[in-house]
């Protein structure tokens, strides 16, 4: 009598001991989970760089200058624009490098929440209508970094003696 053929993919991929091999979706999930700390680091770098660029544009007139200043800069000490630009430049640089990420991200998130509710929401309710998409997205992206931490590739990890693994 011929040997019976496996009736499913899992049975066909069984190990010699008879335990089924992980399903392809499970293997994909494991690979994605293993990459999570590195992708989080990439996310942090991109968000920090974009935020830093906003601050540099407002303070130094580079990259097209400050919004509403016809390519110029924001006058030093003006509230709230100049202070927001300083937070964008310094906070963006700290987040980009992964130095004090959670604290810097909390301050950056708060400044973007303030920008959204003080500057944008008075015009209209929805970010698409009031021009506050960037403020809302930065606010939530930085808040995410407050809770997730900087990821695997951060200056904090290099400088820290206690190399606890954050997930």
PDB file of N, CA, C and O in Angstrom, residues 56-110:
ATOM      1  N   UNK A  56      14.981  75.257  11.324  1.00  0.00           N
ATOM      2  CA  UNK A  56      16.066  75.931  10.588  1.00  0.00           C
ATOM      3  C   UNK A  56      15.501  76.924   9.577  1.00  0.00           C
ATOM      4  O   UNK A  56      16.044  78.027   9.408  1.00  0.00           O
ATOM      5  N   UNK A  57      14.424  76.555   8.916  1.00  0.00           N
ATOM      6  CA  UNK A  57      13.799  77.468   7.952  1.00  0.00           C
ATOM      7  C   UNK A  57      13.304  78.734   8.640  1.00  0.00           C
ATOM      8  O   UNK A  57      13.500  79.847   8.143  1.00  0.00           O
ATOM      9  N   UNK A  58      12.692  78.582   9.798  1.00  0.00           N
ATOM     10  CA  UNK A  58      12.143  79.740  10.506  1.00  0.00           C
ATOM     11  C   UNK A  58      13.213  80.616  11.136  1.00  0.00           C
ATOM     12  O   UNK A  58      13.090  81.838  11.158  1.00  0.00           O
ATOM     13  N   UNK A  59      14.273  80.007  11.649  1.00  0.00           N
ATOM     14  CA  UNK A  59      15.311  80.777  12.341  1.00  0.00           C
ATOM     15  C   UNK A  59      16.380  81.335  11.412  1.00  0.00           C
ATOM     16  O   UNK A  59      16.906  82.425  11.657  1.00  0.00           O
ATOM     17  N   UNK A  60      16.719  80.597  10.349  1.00  0.00           N
ATOM     18  CA  UNK A  60      17.843  80.993   9.498  1.00  0.00           C
ATOM     19  C   UNK A  60      17.449  81.331   8.073  1.00  0.00           C
ATOM     20  O   UNK A  60      18.299  81.724   7.276  1.00  0.00           O
ATOM     21  N   UNK A  61      16.185  81.154   7.717  1.00  0.00           N
ATOM     22  CA  UNK A  61      15.736  81.502   6.372  1.00  0.00           C
ATOM     23  C   UNK A  61      16.162  80.503   5.300  1.00  0.00           C
ATOM     24  O   UNK A  61      16.042  80.789   4.111  1.00  0.00           O
ATOM     25  N   UNK A  62      16.641  79.329   5.688  1.00  0.00           N
ATOM     26  CA  UNK A  62      17.052  78.314   4.714  1.00  0.00           C
ATOM     27  C   UNK A  62      15.841  77.503   4.278  1.00  0.00           C
ATOM     28  O   UNK A  62      14.777  77.578   4.894  1.00  0.00           O
ATOM     29  N   UNK A  63      15.985  76.740   3.225  1.00  0.00           N
ATOM     30  CA  UNK A  63      14.926  75.829   2.748  1.00  0.00           C
ATOM     31  C   UNK A  63      13.613  76.565   2.479  1.00  0.00           C
ATOM     32  O   UNK A  63      12.537  76.049   2.752  1.00  0.00           O
ATOM     33  N   UNK A  64      13.691  77.770   1.997  1.00  0.00           N
ATOM     34  CA  UNK A  64      12.497  78.538   1.668  1.00  0.00           C
ATOM     35  C   UNK A  64      12.061  79.513   2.744  1.00  0.00           C
ATOM     36  O   UNK A  64      11.148  80.299   2.541  1.00  0.00           O
ATOM     37  N   UNK A  65      12.708  79.485   3.889  1.00  0.00           N
ATOM     38  CA  UNK A  65      12.400  80.430   4.952  1.00  0.00           C
ATOM     39  C   UNK A  65      11.136  80.100   5.713  1.00  0.00           C
ATOM     40  O   UNK A  65      10.484  79.083   5.490  1.00  0.00           O
ATOM     41  N   UNK A  66      10.800  80.980   6.619  1.00  0.00           N
ATOM     42  CA  UNK A  66       9.636  80.793   7.487  1.00  0.00           C
ATOM     43  C   UNK A  66       8.353  80.941   6.681  1.00  0.00           C
ATOM     44  O   UNK A  66       8.255  81.770   5.779  1.00  0.00           O
ATOM     45  N   UNK A  67       7.364  80.141   7.032  1.00  0.00           N
ATOM     46  CA  UNK A  67       6.053  80.223   6.396  1.00  0.00           C
ATOM     47  C   UNK A  67       5.450  81.589   6.719  1.00  0.00           C
ATOM     48  O   UNK A  67       5.432  82.019   7.866  1.00  0.00           O
ATOM     49  N   UNK A  68       4.999  82.276   5.706  1.00  0.00           N
ATOM     50  CA  UNK A  68       4.384  83.582   5.893  1.00  0.00           C
ATOM     51  C   UNK A  68       5.382  84.724   6.004  1.00  0.00           C
ATOM     52  O   UNK A  68       4.987  85.865   6.208  1.00  0.00           O
ATOM     53  N   UNK A  69       6.679  84.443   5.876  1.00  0.00           N
ATOM     54  CA  UNK A  69       7.689  85.500   5.978  1.00  0.00           C
ATOM     55  C   UNK A  69       8.365  85.744   4.638  1.00  0.00           C
ATOM     56  O   UNK A  69       9.429  86.350   4.577  1.00  0.00           O
ATOM     57  N   UNK A  70       7.770  85.282   3.556  1.00  0.00           N
ATOM     58  CA  UNK A  70       8.320  85.443   2.201  1.00  0.00           C
ATOM     59  C   UNK A  70       9.781  85.035   2.123  1.00  0.00           C
ATOM     60  O   UNK A  70      10.618  85.761   1.585  1.00  0.00           O
ATOM     61  N   UNK A  71      10.088  83.887   2.693  1.00  0.00           N
ATOM     62  CA  UNK A  71      11.451  83.364   2.629  1.00  0.00           C
ATOM     63  C   UNK A  71      12.369  83.915   3.693  1.00  0.00           C
ATOM     64  O   UNK A  71      13.537  83.562   3.753  1.00  0.00           O
ATOM     65  N   UNK A  72      11.870  84.789   4.540  1.00  0.00           N
ATOM     66  CA  UNK A  72      12.687  85.382   5.588  1.00  0.00           C
ATOM     67  C   UNK A  72      12.697  84.540   6.852  1.00  0.00           C
ATOM     68  O   UNK A  72      12.406  83.346   6.836  1.00  0.00           O
ATOM     69  N   UNK A  73      13.026  85.202   7.933  1.00  0.00           N
ATOM     70  CA  UNK A  73      13.092  84.526   9.226  1.00  0.00           C
ATOM     71  C   UNK A  73      12.062  85.130  10.184  1.00  0.00           C
ATOM     72  O   UNK A  73      11.490  86.182   9.907  1.00  0.00           O
ATOM     73  N   UNK A  74      11.892  84.463  11.295  1.00  0.00           N
ATOM     74  CA  UNK A  74      11.025  84.985  12.342  1.00  0.00           C
ATOM     75  C   UNK A  74      11.874  85.870  13.248  1.00  0.00           C
ATOM     76  O   UNK A  74      12.987  85.499  13.621  1.00  0.00           O
ATOM     77  N   UNK A  75      11.371  87.032  13.578  1.00  0.00           N
ATOM     78  CA  UNK A  75      12.118  87.958  14.426  1.00  0.00           C
ATOM     79  C   UNK A  75      12.367  87.326  15.799  1.00  0.00           C
ATOM     80  O   UNK A  75      11.479  86.735  16.411  1.00  0.00           O
ATOM     81  N   UNK A  76      13.593  87.464  16.276  1.00  0.00           N
ATOM     82  CA  UNK A  76      13.993  86.845  17.543  1.00  0.00           C
ATOM     83  C   UNK A  76      13.110  87.331  18.690  1.00  0.00           C
ATOM     84  O   UNK A  76      12.833  88.519  18.828  1.00  0.00           O
ATOM     85  N   UNK A  77      12.658  86.379  19.503  1.00  0.00           N
ATOM     86  CA  UNK A  77      11.893  86.691  20.696  1.00  0.00           C
ATOM     87  C   UNK A  77      10.404  86.846  20.500  1.00  0.00           C
ATOM     88  O   UNK A  77       9.679  87.038  21.473  1.00  0.00           O
ATOM     89  N   UNK A  78       9.904  86.771  19.263  1.00  0.00           N
ATOM     90  CA  UNK A  78       8.466  86.937  19.059  1.00  0.00           C
ATOM     91  C   UNK A  78       7.717  85.692  19.534  1.00  0.00           C
ATOM     92  O   UNK A  78       8.171  84.566  19.346  1.00  0.00           O
ATOM     93  N   UNK A  79       6.563  85.956  20.170  1.00  0.00           N
ATOM     94  CA  UNK A  79       5.751  84.854  20.699  1.00  0.00           C
ATOM     95  C   UNK A  79       4.632  84.547  19.724  1.00  0.00           C
ATOM     96  O   UNK A  79       4.024  85.472  19.214  1.00  0.00           O
ATOM     97  N   UNK A  80       4.339  83.310  19.480  1.00  0.00           N
ATOM     98  CA  UNK A  80       5.004  82.075  19.877  1.00  0.00           C
ATOM     99  C   UNK A  80       5.960  81.544  18.818  1.00  0.00           C
ATOM    100  O   UNK A  80       6.653  80.555  19.039  1.00  0.00           O
ATOM    101  N   UNK A  81       5.999  82.210  17.648  1.00  0.00           N
ATOM    102  CA  UNK A  81       6.736  81.683  16.496  1.00  0.00           C
ATOM    103  C   UNK A  81       8.213  81.408  16.722  1.00  0.00           C
ATOM    104  O   UNK A  81       8.726  80.346  16.363  1.00  0.00           O
ATOM    105  N   UNK A  82       8.920  82.379  17.314  1.00  0.00           N
ATOM    106  CA  UNK A  82      10.361  82.197  17.495  1.00  0.00           C
ATOM    107  C   UNK A  82      10.647  81.076  18.489  1.00  0.00           C
ATOM    108  O   UNK A  82      11.532  80.249  18.268  1.00  0.00           O
ATOM    109  N   UNK A  83       9.888  81.017  19.561  1.00  0.00           N
ATOM    110  CA  UNK A  83      10.091  79.968  20.563  1.00  0.00           C
ATOM    111  C   UNK A  83       9.751  78.595  19.987  1.00  0.00           C
ATOM    112  O   UNK A  83      10.428  77.600  20.275  1.00  0.00           O
ATOM    113  N   UNK A  84       8.712  78.539  19.166  1.00  0.00           N
ATOM    114  CA  UNK A  84       8.370  77.280  18.499  1.00  0.00           C
ATOM    115  C   UNK A  84       9.498  76.845  17.567  1.00  0.00           C
ATOM    116  O   UNK A  84       9.842  75.660  17.505  1.00  0.00           O
ATOM    117  N   UNK A  85      10.094  77.803  16.868  1.00  0.00           N
ATOM    118  CA  UNK A  85      11.191  77.479  15.954  1.00  0.00           C
ATOM    119  C   UNK A  85      12.415  76.959  16.710  1.00  0.00           C
ATOM    120  O   UNK A  85      13.100  76.043  16.241  1.00  0.00           O
ATOM    121  N   UNK A  86      12.686  77.525  17.873  1.00  0.00           N
ATOM    122  CA  UNK A  86      13.805  77.028  18.694  1.00  0.00           C
ATOM    123  C   UNK A  86      13.515  75.594  19.160  1.00  0.00           C
ATOM    124  O   UNK A  86      14.391  74.726  19.110  1.00  0.00           O
ATOM    125  N   UNK A  87      12.279  75.348  19.591  1.00  0.00           N
ATOM    126  CA  UNK A  87      11.907  73.990  19.992  1.00  0.00           C
ATOM    127  C   UNK A  87      12.032  73.043  18.803  1.00  0.00           C
ATOM    128  O   UNK A  87      12.527  71.917  18.941  1.00  0.00           O
ATOM    129  N   UNK A  88      11.625  73.496  17.626  1.00  0.00           N
ATOM    130  CA  UNK A  88      11.732  72.656  16.434  1.00  0.00           C
ATOM    131  C   UNK A  88      13.182  72.339  16.104  1.00  0.00           C
ATOM    132  O   UNK A  88      13.517  71.180  15.810  1.00  0.00           O
ATOM    133  N   UNK A  89      14.044  73.331  16.166  1.00  0.00           N
ATOM    134  CA  UNK A  89      15.453  73.114  15.830  1.00  0.00           C
ATOM    135  C   UNK A  89      16.147  72.228  16.857  1.00  0.00           C
ATOM    136  O   UNK A  89      16.743  71.203  16.510  1.00  0.00           O
ATOM    137  N   UNK A  90      16.059  72.583  18.113  1.00  0.00           N
ATOM    138  CA  UNK A  90      16.753  71.835  19.169  1.00  0.00           C
ATOM    139  C   UNK A  90      16.086  70.483  19.407  1.00  0.00           C
ATOM    140  O   UNK A  90      16.762  69.443  19.459  1.00  0.00           O
ATOM    141  N   UNK A  91      14.764  70.479  19.537  1.00  0.00           N
ATOM    142  CA  UNK A  91      14.048  69.223  19.759  1.00  0.00           C
ATOM    143  C   UNK A  91      14.207  68.269  18.590  1.00  0.00           C
ATOM    144  O   UNK A  91      14.407  67.066  18.779  1.00  0.00           O
ATOM    145  N   UNK A  92      14.137  68.801  17.376  1.00  0.00           N
ATOM    146  CA  UNK A  92      14.337  67.963  16.189  1.00  0.00           C
ATOM    147  C   UNK A  92      15.718  67.348  16.159  1.00  0.00           C
ATOM    148  O   UNK A  92      15.887  66.171  15.827  1.00  0.00           O
ATOM    149  N   UNK A  93      16.738  68.131  16.521  1.00  0.00           N
ATOM    150  CA  UNK A  93      18.108  67.612  16.540  1.00  0.00           C
ATOM    151  C   UNK A  93      18.264  66.517  17.601  1.00  0.00           C
ATOM    152  O   UNK A  93      18.895  65.481  17.353  1.00  0.00           O
ATOM    153  N   UNK A  94      17.698  66.738  18.784  1.00  0.00           N
ATOM    154  CA  UNK A  94      17.795  65.737  19.850  1.00  0.00           C
ATOM    155  C   UNK A  94      17.080  64.444  19.469  1.00  0.00           C
ATOM    156  O   UNK A  94      17.612  63.343  19.671  1.00  0.00           O
ATOM    157  N   UNK A  95      15.894  64.569  18.894  1.00  0.00           N
ATOM    158  CA  UNK A  95      15.155  63.382  18.468  1.00  0.00           C
ATOM    159  C   UNK A  95      15.900  62.686  17.332  1.00  0.00           C
ATOM    160  O   UNK A  95      16.031  61.459  17.321  1.00  0.00           O
ATOM    161  N   UNK A  96      16.401  63.443  16.392  1.00  0.00           N
ATOM    162  CA  UNK A  96      17.165  62.879  15.276  1.00  0.00           C
ATOM    163  C   UNK A  96      18.330  62.025  15.769  1.00  0.00           C
ATOM    164  O   UNK A  96      18.544  60.902  15.310  1.00  0.00           O
ATOM    165  N   UNK A  97      19.059  62.543  16.739  1.00  0.00           N
ATOM    166  CA  UNK A  97      20.228  61.833  17.267  1.00  0.00           C
ATOM    167  C   UNK A  97      19.851  60.744  18.267  1.00  0.00           C
ATOM    168  O   UNK A  97      20.650  59.843  18.526  1.00  0.00           O
ATOM    169  N   UNK A  98      18.690  60.854  18.845  1.00  0.00           N
ATOM    170  CA  UNK A  98      18.291  59.899  19.869  1.00  0.00           C
ATOM    171  C   UNK A  98      18.860  60.247  21.228  1.00  0.00           C
ATOM    172  O   UNK A  98      19.150  59.366  22.028  1.00  0.00           O
ATOM    173  N   UNK A  99      19.007  61.518  21.512  1.00  0.00           N
ATOM    174  CA  UNK A  99      19.495  62.004  22.805  1.00  0.00           C
ATOM    175  C   UNK A  99      18.317  62.540  23.621  1.00  0.00           C
ATOM    176  O   UNK A  99      17.686  63.507  23.216  1.00  0.00           O
ATOM    177  N   UNK A 100      18.041  61.925  24.739  1.00  0.00           N
ATOM    178  CA  UNK A 100      16.906  62.371  25.546  1.00  0.00           C
ATOM    179  C   UNK A 100      15.619  62.341  24.754  1.00  0.00           C
ATOM    180  O   UNK A 100      14.799  63.250  24.857  1.00  0.00           O
ATOM    181  N   UNK A 101      15.456  61.301  23.968  1.00  0.00           N
ATOM    182  CA  UNK A 101      14.356  61.236  23.006  1.00  0.00           C
ATOM    183  C   UNK A 101      12.994  61.424  23.635  1.00  0.00           C
ATOM    184  O   UNK A 101      12.182  62.207  23.131  1.00  0.00           O
ATOM    185  N   UNK A 102      12.731  60.726  24.717  1.00  0.00           N
ATOM    186  CA  UNK A 102      11.389  60.796  25.298  1.00  0.00           C
ATOM    187  C   UNK A 102      11.058  62.187  25.823  1.00  0.00           C
ATOM    188  O   UNK A 102       9.958  62.698  25.608  1.00  0.00           O
ATOM    189  N   UNK A 103      12.000  62.822  26.485  1.00  0.00           N
ATOM    190  CA  UNK A 103      11.767  64.169  27.007  1.00  0.00           C
ATOM    191  C   UNK A 103      11.634  65.173  25.870  1.00  0.00           C
ATOM    192  O   UNK A 103      10.715  65.999  25.859  1.00  0.00           O
ATOM    193  N   UNK A 104      12.553  65.099  24.905  1.00  0.00           N
ATOM    194  CA  UNK A 104      12.496  66.010  23.765  1.00  0.00           C
ATOM    195  C   UNK A 104      11.206  65.810  22.977  1.00  0.00           C
ATOM    196  O   UNK A 104      10.562  66.780  22.561  1.00  0.00           O
ATOM    197  N   UNK A 105      10.806  64.552  22.782  1.00  0.00           N
ATOM    198  CA  UNK A 105       9.581  64.266  22.034  1.00  0.00           C
ATOM    199  C   UNK A 105       8.342  64.783  22.768  1.00  0.00           C
ATOM    200  O   UNK A 105       7.397  65.262  22.136  1.00  0.00           O
ATOM    201  N   UNK A 106       8.349  64.704  24.095  1.00  0.00           N
ATOM    202  CA  UNK A 106       7.215  65.220  24.865  1.00  0.00           C
ATOM    203  C   UNK A 106       7.090  66.731  24.694  1.00  0.00           C
ATOM    204  O   UNK A 106       5.991  67.256  24.477  1.00  0.00           O
ATOM    205  N   UNK A 107       8.196  67.429  24.755  1.00  0.00           N
ATOM    206  CA  UNK A 107       8.180  68.891  24.570  1.00  0.00           C
ATOM    207  C   UNK A 107       7.755  69.236  23.145  1.00  0.00           C
ATOM    208  O   UNK A 107       6.931  70.142  22.929  1.00  0.00           O
ATOM    209  N   UNK A 108       8.286  68.516  22.164  1.00  0.00           N
ATOM    210  CA  UNK A 108       7.920  68.766  20.767  1.00  0.00           C
ATOM    211  C   UNK A 108       6.442  68.478  20.529  1.00  0.00           C
ATOM    212  O   UNK A 108       5.756  69.244  19.838  1.00  0.00           O
ATOM    213  N   UNK A 109       5.936  67.386  21.099  1.00  0.00           N
ATOM    214  CA  UNK A 109       4.522  67.046  20.951  1.00  0.00           C
ATOM    215  C   UNK A 109       3.641  68.133  21.560  1.00  0.00           C
ATOM    216  O   UNK A 109       2.652  68.555  20.954  1.00  0.00           O
ATOM    217  N   UNK A 110       4.013  68.592  22.734  1.00  0.00           N
ATOM    218  CA  UNK A 110       3.252  69.658  23.382  1.00  0.00           C
ATOM    219  C   UNK A 110       3.253  70.949  22.590  1.00  0.00           C
ATOM    220  O   UNK A 110       2.227  71.630  22.486  1.00  0.00           O
TER     221      UNK A 110
END
